[in-house]
Coordinates of C-alpha atoms in Angstrom, one line a residue:
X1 CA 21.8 -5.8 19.7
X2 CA 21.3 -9.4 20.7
X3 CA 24.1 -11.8 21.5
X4 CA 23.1 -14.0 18.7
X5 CA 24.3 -10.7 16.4
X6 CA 27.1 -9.6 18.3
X7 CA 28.9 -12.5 17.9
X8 CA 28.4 -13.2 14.5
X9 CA 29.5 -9.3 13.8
X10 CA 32.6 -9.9 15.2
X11 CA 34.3 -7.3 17.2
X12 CA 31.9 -4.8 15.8
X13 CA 29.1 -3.4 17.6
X14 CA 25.4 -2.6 16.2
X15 CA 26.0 0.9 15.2
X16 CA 29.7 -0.1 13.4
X17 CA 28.1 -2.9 11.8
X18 CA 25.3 -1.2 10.2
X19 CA 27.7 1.3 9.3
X20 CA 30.1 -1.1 7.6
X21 CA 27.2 -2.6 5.6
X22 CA 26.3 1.2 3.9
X23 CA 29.6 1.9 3.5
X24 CA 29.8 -1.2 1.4
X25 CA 26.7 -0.1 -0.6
X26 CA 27.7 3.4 -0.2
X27 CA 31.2 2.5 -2.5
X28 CA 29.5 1.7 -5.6
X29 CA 26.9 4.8 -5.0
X30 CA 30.8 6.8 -5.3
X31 CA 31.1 5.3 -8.1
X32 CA 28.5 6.5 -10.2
X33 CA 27.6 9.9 -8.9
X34 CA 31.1 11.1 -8.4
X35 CA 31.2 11.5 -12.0
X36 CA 28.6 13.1 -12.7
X37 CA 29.8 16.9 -12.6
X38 CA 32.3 15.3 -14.7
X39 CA 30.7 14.6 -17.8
X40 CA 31.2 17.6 -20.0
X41 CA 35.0 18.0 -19.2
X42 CA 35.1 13.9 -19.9
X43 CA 32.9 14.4 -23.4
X44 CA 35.7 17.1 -24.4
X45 CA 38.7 15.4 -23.4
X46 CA 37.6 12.3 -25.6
X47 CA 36.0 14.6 -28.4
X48 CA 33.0 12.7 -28.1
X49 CA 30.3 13.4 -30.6
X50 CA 27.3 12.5 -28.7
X51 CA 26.7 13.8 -25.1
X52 CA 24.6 11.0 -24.3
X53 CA 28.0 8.5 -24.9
X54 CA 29.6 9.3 -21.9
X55 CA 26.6 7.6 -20.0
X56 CA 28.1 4.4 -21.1
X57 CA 30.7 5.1 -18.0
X58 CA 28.0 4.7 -15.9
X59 CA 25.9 1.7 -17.9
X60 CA 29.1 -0.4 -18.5
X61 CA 30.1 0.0 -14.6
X62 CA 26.7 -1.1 -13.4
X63 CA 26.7 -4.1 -15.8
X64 CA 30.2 -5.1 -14.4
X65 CA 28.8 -5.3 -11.1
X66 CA 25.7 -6.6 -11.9
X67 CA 27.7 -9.8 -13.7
X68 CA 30.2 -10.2 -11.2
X69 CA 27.6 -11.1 -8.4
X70 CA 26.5 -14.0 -10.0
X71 CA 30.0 -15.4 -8.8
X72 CA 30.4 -13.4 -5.3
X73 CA 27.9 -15.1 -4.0
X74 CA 28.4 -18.6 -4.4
X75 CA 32.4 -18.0 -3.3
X76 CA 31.2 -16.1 -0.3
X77 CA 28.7 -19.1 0.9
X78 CA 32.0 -21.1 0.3
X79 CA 34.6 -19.4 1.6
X80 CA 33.2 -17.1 3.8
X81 CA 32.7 -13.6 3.4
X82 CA 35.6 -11.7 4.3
X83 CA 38.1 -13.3 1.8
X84 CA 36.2 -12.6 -1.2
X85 CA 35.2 -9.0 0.2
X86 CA 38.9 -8.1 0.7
X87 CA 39.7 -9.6 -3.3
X88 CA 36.6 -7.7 -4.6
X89 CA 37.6 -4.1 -2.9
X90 CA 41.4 -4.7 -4.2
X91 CA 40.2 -5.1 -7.7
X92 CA 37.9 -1.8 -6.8
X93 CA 40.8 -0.2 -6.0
X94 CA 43.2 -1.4 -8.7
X95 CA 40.6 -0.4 -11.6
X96 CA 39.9 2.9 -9.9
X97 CA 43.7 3.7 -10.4
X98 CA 43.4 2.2 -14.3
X99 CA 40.4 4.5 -15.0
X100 CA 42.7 8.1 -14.0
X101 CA 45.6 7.0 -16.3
X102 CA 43.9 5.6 -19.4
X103 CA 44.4 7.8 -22.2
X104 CA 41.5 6.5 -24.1
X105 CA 37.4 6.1 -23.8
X106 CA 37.6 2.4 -25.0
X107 CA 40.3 1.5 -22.3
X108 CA 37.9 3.8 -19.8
X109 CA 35.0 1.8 -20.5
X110 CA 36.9 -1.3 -20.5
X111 CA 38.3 -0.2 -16.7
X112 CA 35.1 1.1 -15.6
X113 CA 33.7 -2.9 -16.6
X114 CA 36.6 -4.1 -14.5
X115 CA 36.1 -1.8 -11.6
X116 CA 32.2 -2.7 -11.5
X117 CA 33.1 -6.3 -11.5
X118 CA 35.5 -5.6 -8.1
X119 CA 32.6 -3.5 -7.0
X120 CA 30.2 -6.6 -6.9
X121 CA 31.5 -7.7 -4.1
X122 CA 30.8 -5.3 -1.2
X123 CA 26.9 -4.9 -3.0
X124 CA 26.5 -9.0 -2.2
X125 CA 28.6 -9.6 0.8
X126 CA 26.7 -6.7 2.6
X127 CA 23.2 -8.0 2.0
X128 CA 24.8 -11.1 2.9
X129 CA 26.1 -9.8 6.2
X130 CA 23.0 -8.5 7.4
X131 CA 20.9 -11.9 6.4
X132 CA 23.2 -13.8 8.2
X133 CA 23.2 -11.9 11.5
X134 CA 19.1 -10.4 11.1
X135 CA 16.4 -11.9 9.5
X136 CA 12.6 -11.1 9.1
X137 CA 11.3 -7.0 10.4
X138 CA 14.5 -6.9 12.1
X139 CA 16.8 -7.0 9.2
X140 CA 14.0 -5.1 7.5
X141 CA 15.0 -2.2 10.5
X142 CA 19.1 -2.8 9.9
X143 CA 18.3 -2.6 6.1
X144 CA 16.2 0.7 6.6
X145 CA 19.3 2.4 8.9
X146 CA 21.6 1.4 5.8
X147 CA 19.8 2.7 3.5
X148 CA 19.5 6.0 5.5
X149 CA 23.4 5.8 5.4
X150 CA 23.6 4.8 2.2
X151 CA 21.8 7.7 0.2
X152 CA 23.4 10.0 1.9
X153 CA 26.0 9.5 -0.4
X154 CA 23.8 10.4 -3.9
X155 CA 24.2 13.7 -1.5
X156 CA 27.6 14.0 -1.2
X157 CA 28.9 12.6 -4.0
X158 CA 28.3 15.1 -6.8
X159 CA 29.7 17.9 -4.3
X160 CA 32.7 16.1 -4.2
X161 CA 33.2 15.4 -8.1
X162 CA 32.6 19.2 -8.0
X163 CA 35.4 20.0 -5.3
X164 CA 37.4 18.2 -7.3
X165 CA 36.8 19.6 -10.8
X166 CA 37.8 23.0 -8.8
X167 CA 41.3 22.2 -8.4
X168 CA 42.2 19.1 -10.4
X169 CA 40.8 17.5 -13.6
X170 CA 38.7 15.0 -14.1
X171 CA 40.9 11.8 -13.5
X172 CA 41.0 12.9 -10.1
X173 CA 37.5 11.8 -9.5
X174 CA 39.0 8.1 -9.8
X175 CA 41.3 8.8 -6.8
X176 CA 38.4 9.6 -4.9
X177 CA 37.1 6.3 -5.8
X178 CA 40.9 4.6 -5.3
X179 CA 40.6 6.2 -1.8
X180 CA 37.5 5.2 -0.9
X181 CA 38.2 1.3 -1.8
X182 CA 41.7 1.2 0.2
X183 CA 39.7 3.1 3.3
X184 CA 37.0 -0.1 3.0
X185 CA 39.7 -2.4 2.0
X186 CA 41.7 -1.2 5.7
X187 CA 38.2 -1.5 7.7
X188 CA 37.5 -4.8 6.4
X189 CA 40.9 -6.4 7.4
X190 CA 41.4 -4.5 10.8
X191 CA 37.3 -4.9 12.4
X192 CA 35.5 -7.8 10.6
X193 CA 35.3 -11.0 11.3
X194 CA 33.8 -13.6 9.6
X195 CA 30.0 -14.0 10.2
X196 CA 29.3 -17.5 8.2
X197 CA 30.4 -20.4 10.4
X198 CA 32.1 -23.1 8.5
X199 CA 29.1 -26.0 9.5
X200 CA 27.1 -23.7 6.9
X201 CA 29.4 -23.1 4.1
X202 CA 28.3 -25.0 0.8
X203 CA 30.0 -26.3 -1.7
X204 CA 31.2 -24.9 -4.6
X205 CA 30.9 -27.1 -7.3
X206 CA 28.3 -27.0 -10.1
X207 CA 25.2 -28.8 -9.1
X208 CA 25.4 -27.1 -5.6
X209 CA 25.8 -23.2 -7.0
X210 CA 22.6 -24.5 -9.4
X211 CA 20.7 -25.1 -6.6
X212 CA 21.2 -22.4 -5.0
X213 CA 20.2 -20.2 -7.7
X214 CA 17.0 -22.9 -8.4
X215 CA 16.2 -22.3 -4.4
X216 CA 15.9 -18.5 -4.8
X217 CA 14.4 -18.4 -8.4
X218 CA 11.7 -20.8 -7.2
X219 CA 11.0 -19.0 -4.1
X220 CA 7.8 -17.2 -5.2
X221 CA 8.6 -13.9 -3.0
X222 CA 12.2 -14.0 -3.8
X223 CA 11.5 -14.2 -7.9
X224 CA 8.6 -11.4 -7.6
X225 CA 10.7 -8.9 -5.1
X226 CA 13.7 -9.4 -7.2
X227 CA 11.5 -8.6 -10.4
X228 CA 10.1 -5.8 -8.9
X229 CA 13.0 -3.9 -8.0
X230 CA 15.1 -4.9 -11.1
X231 CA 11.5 -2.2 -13.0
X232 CA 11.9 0.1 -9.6
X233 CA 15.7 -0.1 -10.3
X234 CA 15.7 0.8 -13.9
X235 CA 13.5 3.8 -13.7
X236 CA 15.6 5.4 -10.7
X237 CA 18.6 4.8 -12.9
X238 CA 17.0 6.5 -15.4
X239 CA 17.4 9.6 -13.8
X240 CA 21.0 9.1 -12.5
X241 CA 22.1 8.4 -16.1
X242 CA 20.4 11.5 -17.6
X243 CA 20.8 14.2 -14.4
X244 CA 23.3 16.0 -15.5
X245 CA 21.6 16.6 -19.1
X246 CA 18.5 17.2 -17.3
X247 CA 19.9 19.8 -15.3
X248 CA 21.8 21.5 -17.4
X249 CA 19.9 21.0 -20.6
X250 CA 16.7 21.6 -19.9
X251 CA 17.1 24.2 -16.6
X252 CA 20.9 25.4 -17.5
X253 CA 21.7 24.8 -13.6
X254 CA 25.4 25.2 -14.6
X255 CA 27.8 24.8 -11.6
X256 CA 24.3 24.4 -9.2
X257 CA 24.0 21.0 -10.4
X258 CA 25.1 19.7 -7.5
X259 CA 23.6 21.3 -5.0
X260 CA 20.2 20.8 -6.7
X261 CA 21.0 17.0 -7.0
X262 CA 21.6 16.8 -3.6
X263 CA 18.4 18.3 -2.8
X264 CA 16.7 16.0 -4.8
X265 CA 19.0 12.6 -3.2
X266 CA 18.4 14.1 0.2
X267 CA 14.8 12.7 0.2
X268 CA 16.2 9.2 0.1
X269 CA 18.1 9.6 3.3
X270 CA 14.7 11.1 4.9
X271 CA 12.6 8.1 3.6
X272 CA 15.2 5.3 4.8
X273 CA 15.1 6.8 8.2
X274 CA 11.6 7.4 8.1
X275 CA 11.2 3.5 7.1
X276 CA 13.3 2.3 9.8
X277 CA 10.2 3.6 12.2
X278 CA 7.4 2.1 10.3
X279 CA 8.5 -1.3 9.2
X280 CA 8.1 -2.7 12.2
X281 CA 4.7 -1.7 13.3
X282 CA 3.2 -1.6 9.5
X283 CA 5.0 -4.4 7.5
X284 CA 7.8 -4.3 4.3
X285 CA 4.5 -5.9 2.4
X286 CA 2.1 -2.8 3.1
X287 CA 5.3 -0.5 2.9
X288 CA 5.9 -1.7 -0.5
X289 CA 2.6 -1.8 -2.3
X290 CA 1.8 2.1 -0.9
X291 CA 5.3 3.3 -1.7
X292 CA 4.8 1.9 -5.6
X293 CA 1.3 3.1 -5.8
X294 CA 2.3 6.7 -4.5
X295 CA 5.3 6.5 -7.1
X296 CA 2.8 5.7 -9.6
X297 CA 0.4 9.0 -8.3
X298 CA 2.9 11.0 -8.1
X299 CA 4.8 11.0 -11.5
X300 CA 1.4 10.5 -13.1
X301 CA 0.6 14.1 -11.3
X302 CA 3.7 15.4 -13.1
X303 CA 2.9 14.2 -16.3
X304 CA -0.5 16.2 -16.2
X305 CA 1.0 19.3 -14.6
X306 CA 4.2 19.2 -17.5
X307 CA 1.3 19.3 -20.1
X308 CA -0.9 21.7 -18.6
X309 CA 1.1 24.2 -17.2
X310 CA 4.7 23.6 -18.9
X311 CA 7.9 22.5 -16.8
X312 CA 9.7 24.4 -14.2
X313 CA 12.8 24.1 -12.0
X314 CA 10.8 24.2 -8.2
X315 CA 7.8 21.8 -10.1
X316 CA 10.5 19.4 -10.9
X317 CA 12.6 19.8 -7.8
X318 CA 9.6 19.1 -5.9
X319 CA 8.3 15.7 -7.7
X320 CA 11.8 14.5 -8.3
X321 CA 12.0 14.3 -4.8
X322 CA 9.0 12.8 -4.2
X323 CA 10.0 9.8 -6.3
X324 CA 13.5 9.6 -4.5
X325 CA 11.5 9.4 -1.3
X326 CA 9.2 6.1 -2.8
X327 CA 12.5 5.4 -3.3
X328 CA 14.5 5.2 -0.1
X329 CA 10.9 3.0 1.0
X330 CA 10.8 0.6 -2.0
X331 CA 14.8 -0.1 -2.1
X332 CA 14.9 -1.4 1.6
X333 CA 11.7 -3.0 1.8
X334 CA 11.7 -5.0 -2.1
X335 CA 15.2 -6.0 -1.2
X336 CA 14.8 -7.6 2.4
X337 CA 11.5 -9.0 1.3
X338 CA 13.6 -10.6 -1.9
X339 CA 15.9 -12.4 1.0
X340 CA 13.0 -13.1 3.4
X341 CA 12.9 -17.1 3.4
X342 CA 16.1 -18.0 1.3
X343 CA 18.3 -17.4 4.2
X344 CA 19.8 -20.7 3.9
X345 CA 21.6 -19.8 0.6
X346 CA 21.7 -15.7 1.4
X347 CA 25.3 -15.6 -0.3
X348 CA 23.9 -17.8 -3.4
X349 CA 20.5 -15.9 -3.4
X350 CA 21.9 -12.3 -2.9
X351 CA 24.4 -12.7 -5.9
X352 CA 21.1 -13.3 -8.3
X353 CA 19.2 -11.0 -6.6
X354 CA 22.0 -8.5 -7.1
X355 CA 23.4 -9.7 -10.7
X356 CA 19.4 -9.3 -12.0
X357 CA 18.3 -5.9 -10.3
X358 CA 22.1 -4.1 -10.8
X359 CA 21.8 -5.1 -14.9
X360 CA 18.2 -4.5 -15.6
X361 CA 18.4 -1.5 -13.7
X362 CA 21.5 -0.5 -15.5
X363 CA 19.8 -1.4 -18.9
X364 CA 17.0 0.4 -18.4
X365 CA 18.1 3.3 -16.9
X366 CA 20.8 3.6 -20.0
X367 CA 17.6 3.0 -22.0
X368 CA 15.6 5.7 -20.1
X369 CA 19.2 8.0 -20.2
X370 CA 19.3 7.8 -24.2
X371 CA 15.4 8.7 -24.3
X372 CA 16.8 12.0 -23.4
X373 CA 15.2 14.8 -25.7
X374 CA 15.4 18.1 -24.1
X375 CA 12.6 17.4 -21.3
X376 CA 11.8 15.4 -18.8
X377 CA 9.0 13.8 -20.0
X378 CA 11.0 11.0 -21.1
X379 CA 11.7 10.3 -17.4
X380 CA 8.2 10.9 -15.8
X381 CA 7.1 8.3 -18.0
X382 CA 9.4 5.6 -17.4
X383 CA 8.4 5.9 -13.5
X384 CA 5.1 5.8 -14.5
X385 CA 5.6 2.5 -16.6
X386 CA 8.4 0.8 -14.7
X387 CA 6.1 1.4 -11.4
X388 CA 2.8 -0.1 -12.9
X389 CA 4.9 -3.2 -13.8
X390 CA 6.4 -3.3 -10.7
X391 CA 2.9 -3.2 -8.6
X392 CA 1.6 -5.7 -10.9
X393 CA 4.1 -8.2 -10.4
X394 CA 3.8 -7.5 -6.4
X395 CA 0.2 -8.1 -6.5
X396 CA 0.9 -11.2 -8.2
X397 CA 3.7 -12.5 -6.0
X398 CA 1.3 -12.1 -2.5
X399 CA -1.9 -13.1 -4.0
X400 CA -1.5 -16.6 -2.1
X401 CA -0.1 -15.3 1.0
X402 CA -2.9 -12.1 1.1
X403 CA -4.1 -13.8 4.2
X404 CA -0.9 -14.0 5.8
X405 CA 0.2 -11.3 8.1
X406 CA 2.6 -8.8 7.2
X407 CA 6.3 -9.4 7.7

């Protein structure tokens, strides 16, 4: 670690610091596959007509924190970026413990909206963090080791919702998520230290939060990235949202769900670490182009395998985890390339980048989730459209800088 990034980390060292910033990602990851083993014992307890409704705990979370970003990141470039971390992980918390009493879905939804605007926080001041100590391959490399940190928690996650439907009901996959904000909310008061210098604070009123979001929307590579992994986004989402139907539904999994997700998430984790290695000697650019053209392949493969031959558990198990794998490449490399040259307004730029790719994803995955009709072909598809429109818009965004060389 260089000095440079020791002392902007505070009393943390490399490994602590990276492992701050996935936790911080890692929280809202919690937050939506925790629930998951959940869903039939929440569709009962509400008598909810529609299995598909209970996916609106998940949607209306993701647009909380997708909304909520827009705001962190302008307060964070102003006040730095531990007070509005420690104000975003209380309301975490505090919404967490509103979600296991409510004794209504409308009040649930309403909580979950509240906790997802809390959980805004920690999804922009981390990106932030790592722009303002790395930049270029380098924060490409942190980014890689957090993701590899990050998605291991798609693998844990539904375990735990499953423990916990074992012994306790449902609510109690909200203390889990209670827990997991104080633990985060103790860390960030006791080991970080602020990492933005006051000489590069802006200001906060009106015209200077404008420009900051005018900066990064005119920043050719920062509006195509951003575009691109709001489509990448959406179509992983997709699957999230409808997992638990597709698992049960379609290859009655019953209480294997979890194990079988994790299977699936677990290829994330390899391709994050397996990223970290390459980025450096290949490029994000030439990363990101072959990961969303073998995403593309790949589910296309399905497709014509589904028709031909019919679906089957190992068939999907296998190209499922194929596409998480494109995954854990695209969601490092899209993102750091999305930051790459707006490092002067990283709190301002992250909180769009964040607030666009968080909502889109969350509206198209909820989109992709209601498409749900007893096979996955509803799925397949969407990473089949969602990728093409993603390549095309990254072919787009480097055609001036195809001479360049990769970052």
């Amino acid at each position: 670690m260089n000095p440079l990034a020791a002392d902007r980390a505070g009393r943390m060292h490399f490994y602590e610091f990276v492992a701050f910033i996935a936790a911080c990602m890692a929280l809202n990851a919690l937050a939506i596959d925790v629930m998951l083993p959940a869903m039939p014992e929440l569709n009962a307890d509400f008598f909810l007509s529609d299995p598909n409704q209970s996916q609106a705990v998940i949607a209306l979370y993701l647009v909380g924190m997708g909304a909520s970003q827009l705001f962190y990141g302008p307060l964070s470039d102003r006040f730095g970026r531990r007070p509005v971390l420690i104000g975003g992980l209380a309301l975490f918390s505090l919404a967490g413990l509103l979600s296991a009493m409510t004794q209504s879905f409308a009040m649930l939804l309403a909580a979950r909206f509240v906790q997802g605007l809390g959980a805004g926080a920690p999804r922009v001041i981390a990106v932030s963090l790592a722009r303002d100590t790395y930049s270029g391959a380098q924060m490409g490399r942190v980014m890689s080791l957090v993701m590899m940190v990050f998605m291991a928690v798609p693998i844990l996650a539904p375990s735990i919702g499953q423990l916990i439907l074992l012994v306790a009901p449902w609510r109690w996959a909200f203390g889990a998520l209670v827990v997991g904000g104080g633990l985060m909310l103790a860390w960030t008061l006791y080991r970080l230290e602020e990492t933005l210098p006051v000489h590069r604070r802006r200001p906060m009123s009106p015209a200077a939060v404008f420009e900051g979001f005018r900066i990064a929307v005119t920043t050719r590579t920062t509006l195509g990235y951003m575009l691109a992994m709001g489509l990448v986004l959406g179509a992983h989402m997709g699957f999230v949202i409808s997992a638990q139907r597709i698992f049960m539904d379609v290859f009655n999994a019953g209480q294997r769900f979890s194990l079988l997700f994790a299977l699936v998430a677990l290829a994330m984790s390899v391709a994050a670490f397996t990223n970290s290695r390459l980025v450096v000697r290949f490029g994000m650019r030439r990363l990101a182009i072959l990961g969303l053209g073998a995403l593309i392949v790949l589910n296309l493969a399905h497709l014509a395998l589904v028709w031909r031959h019919g679906e089957s558990l190992p068939l999907f198990l296998l190209m499922q985890a194929g596409s998480m794998f494109m995954f854990g490449f695209l969601g490092a490399n899209l993102n750091t390339l999305a930051m790459e040259k707006v490092g002067h307004v990283a709190g301002t730029a992250s909180s769009l980048i964040g607030f666009f790719t968080t909502v889109s994803g969350a509206v198209l995955g909820f989109v992709v989730g209601q498409c749900f009709d007893g096979s996955v072909v509803p799925l397949t598809s969407a990473y089949v459209v969602l990728g093409l429109g993603a390549l095309a818009i990254v072919m787009v965004t480097e055609r001036p800088a195809a001479a360049l060389p990769a970052a």
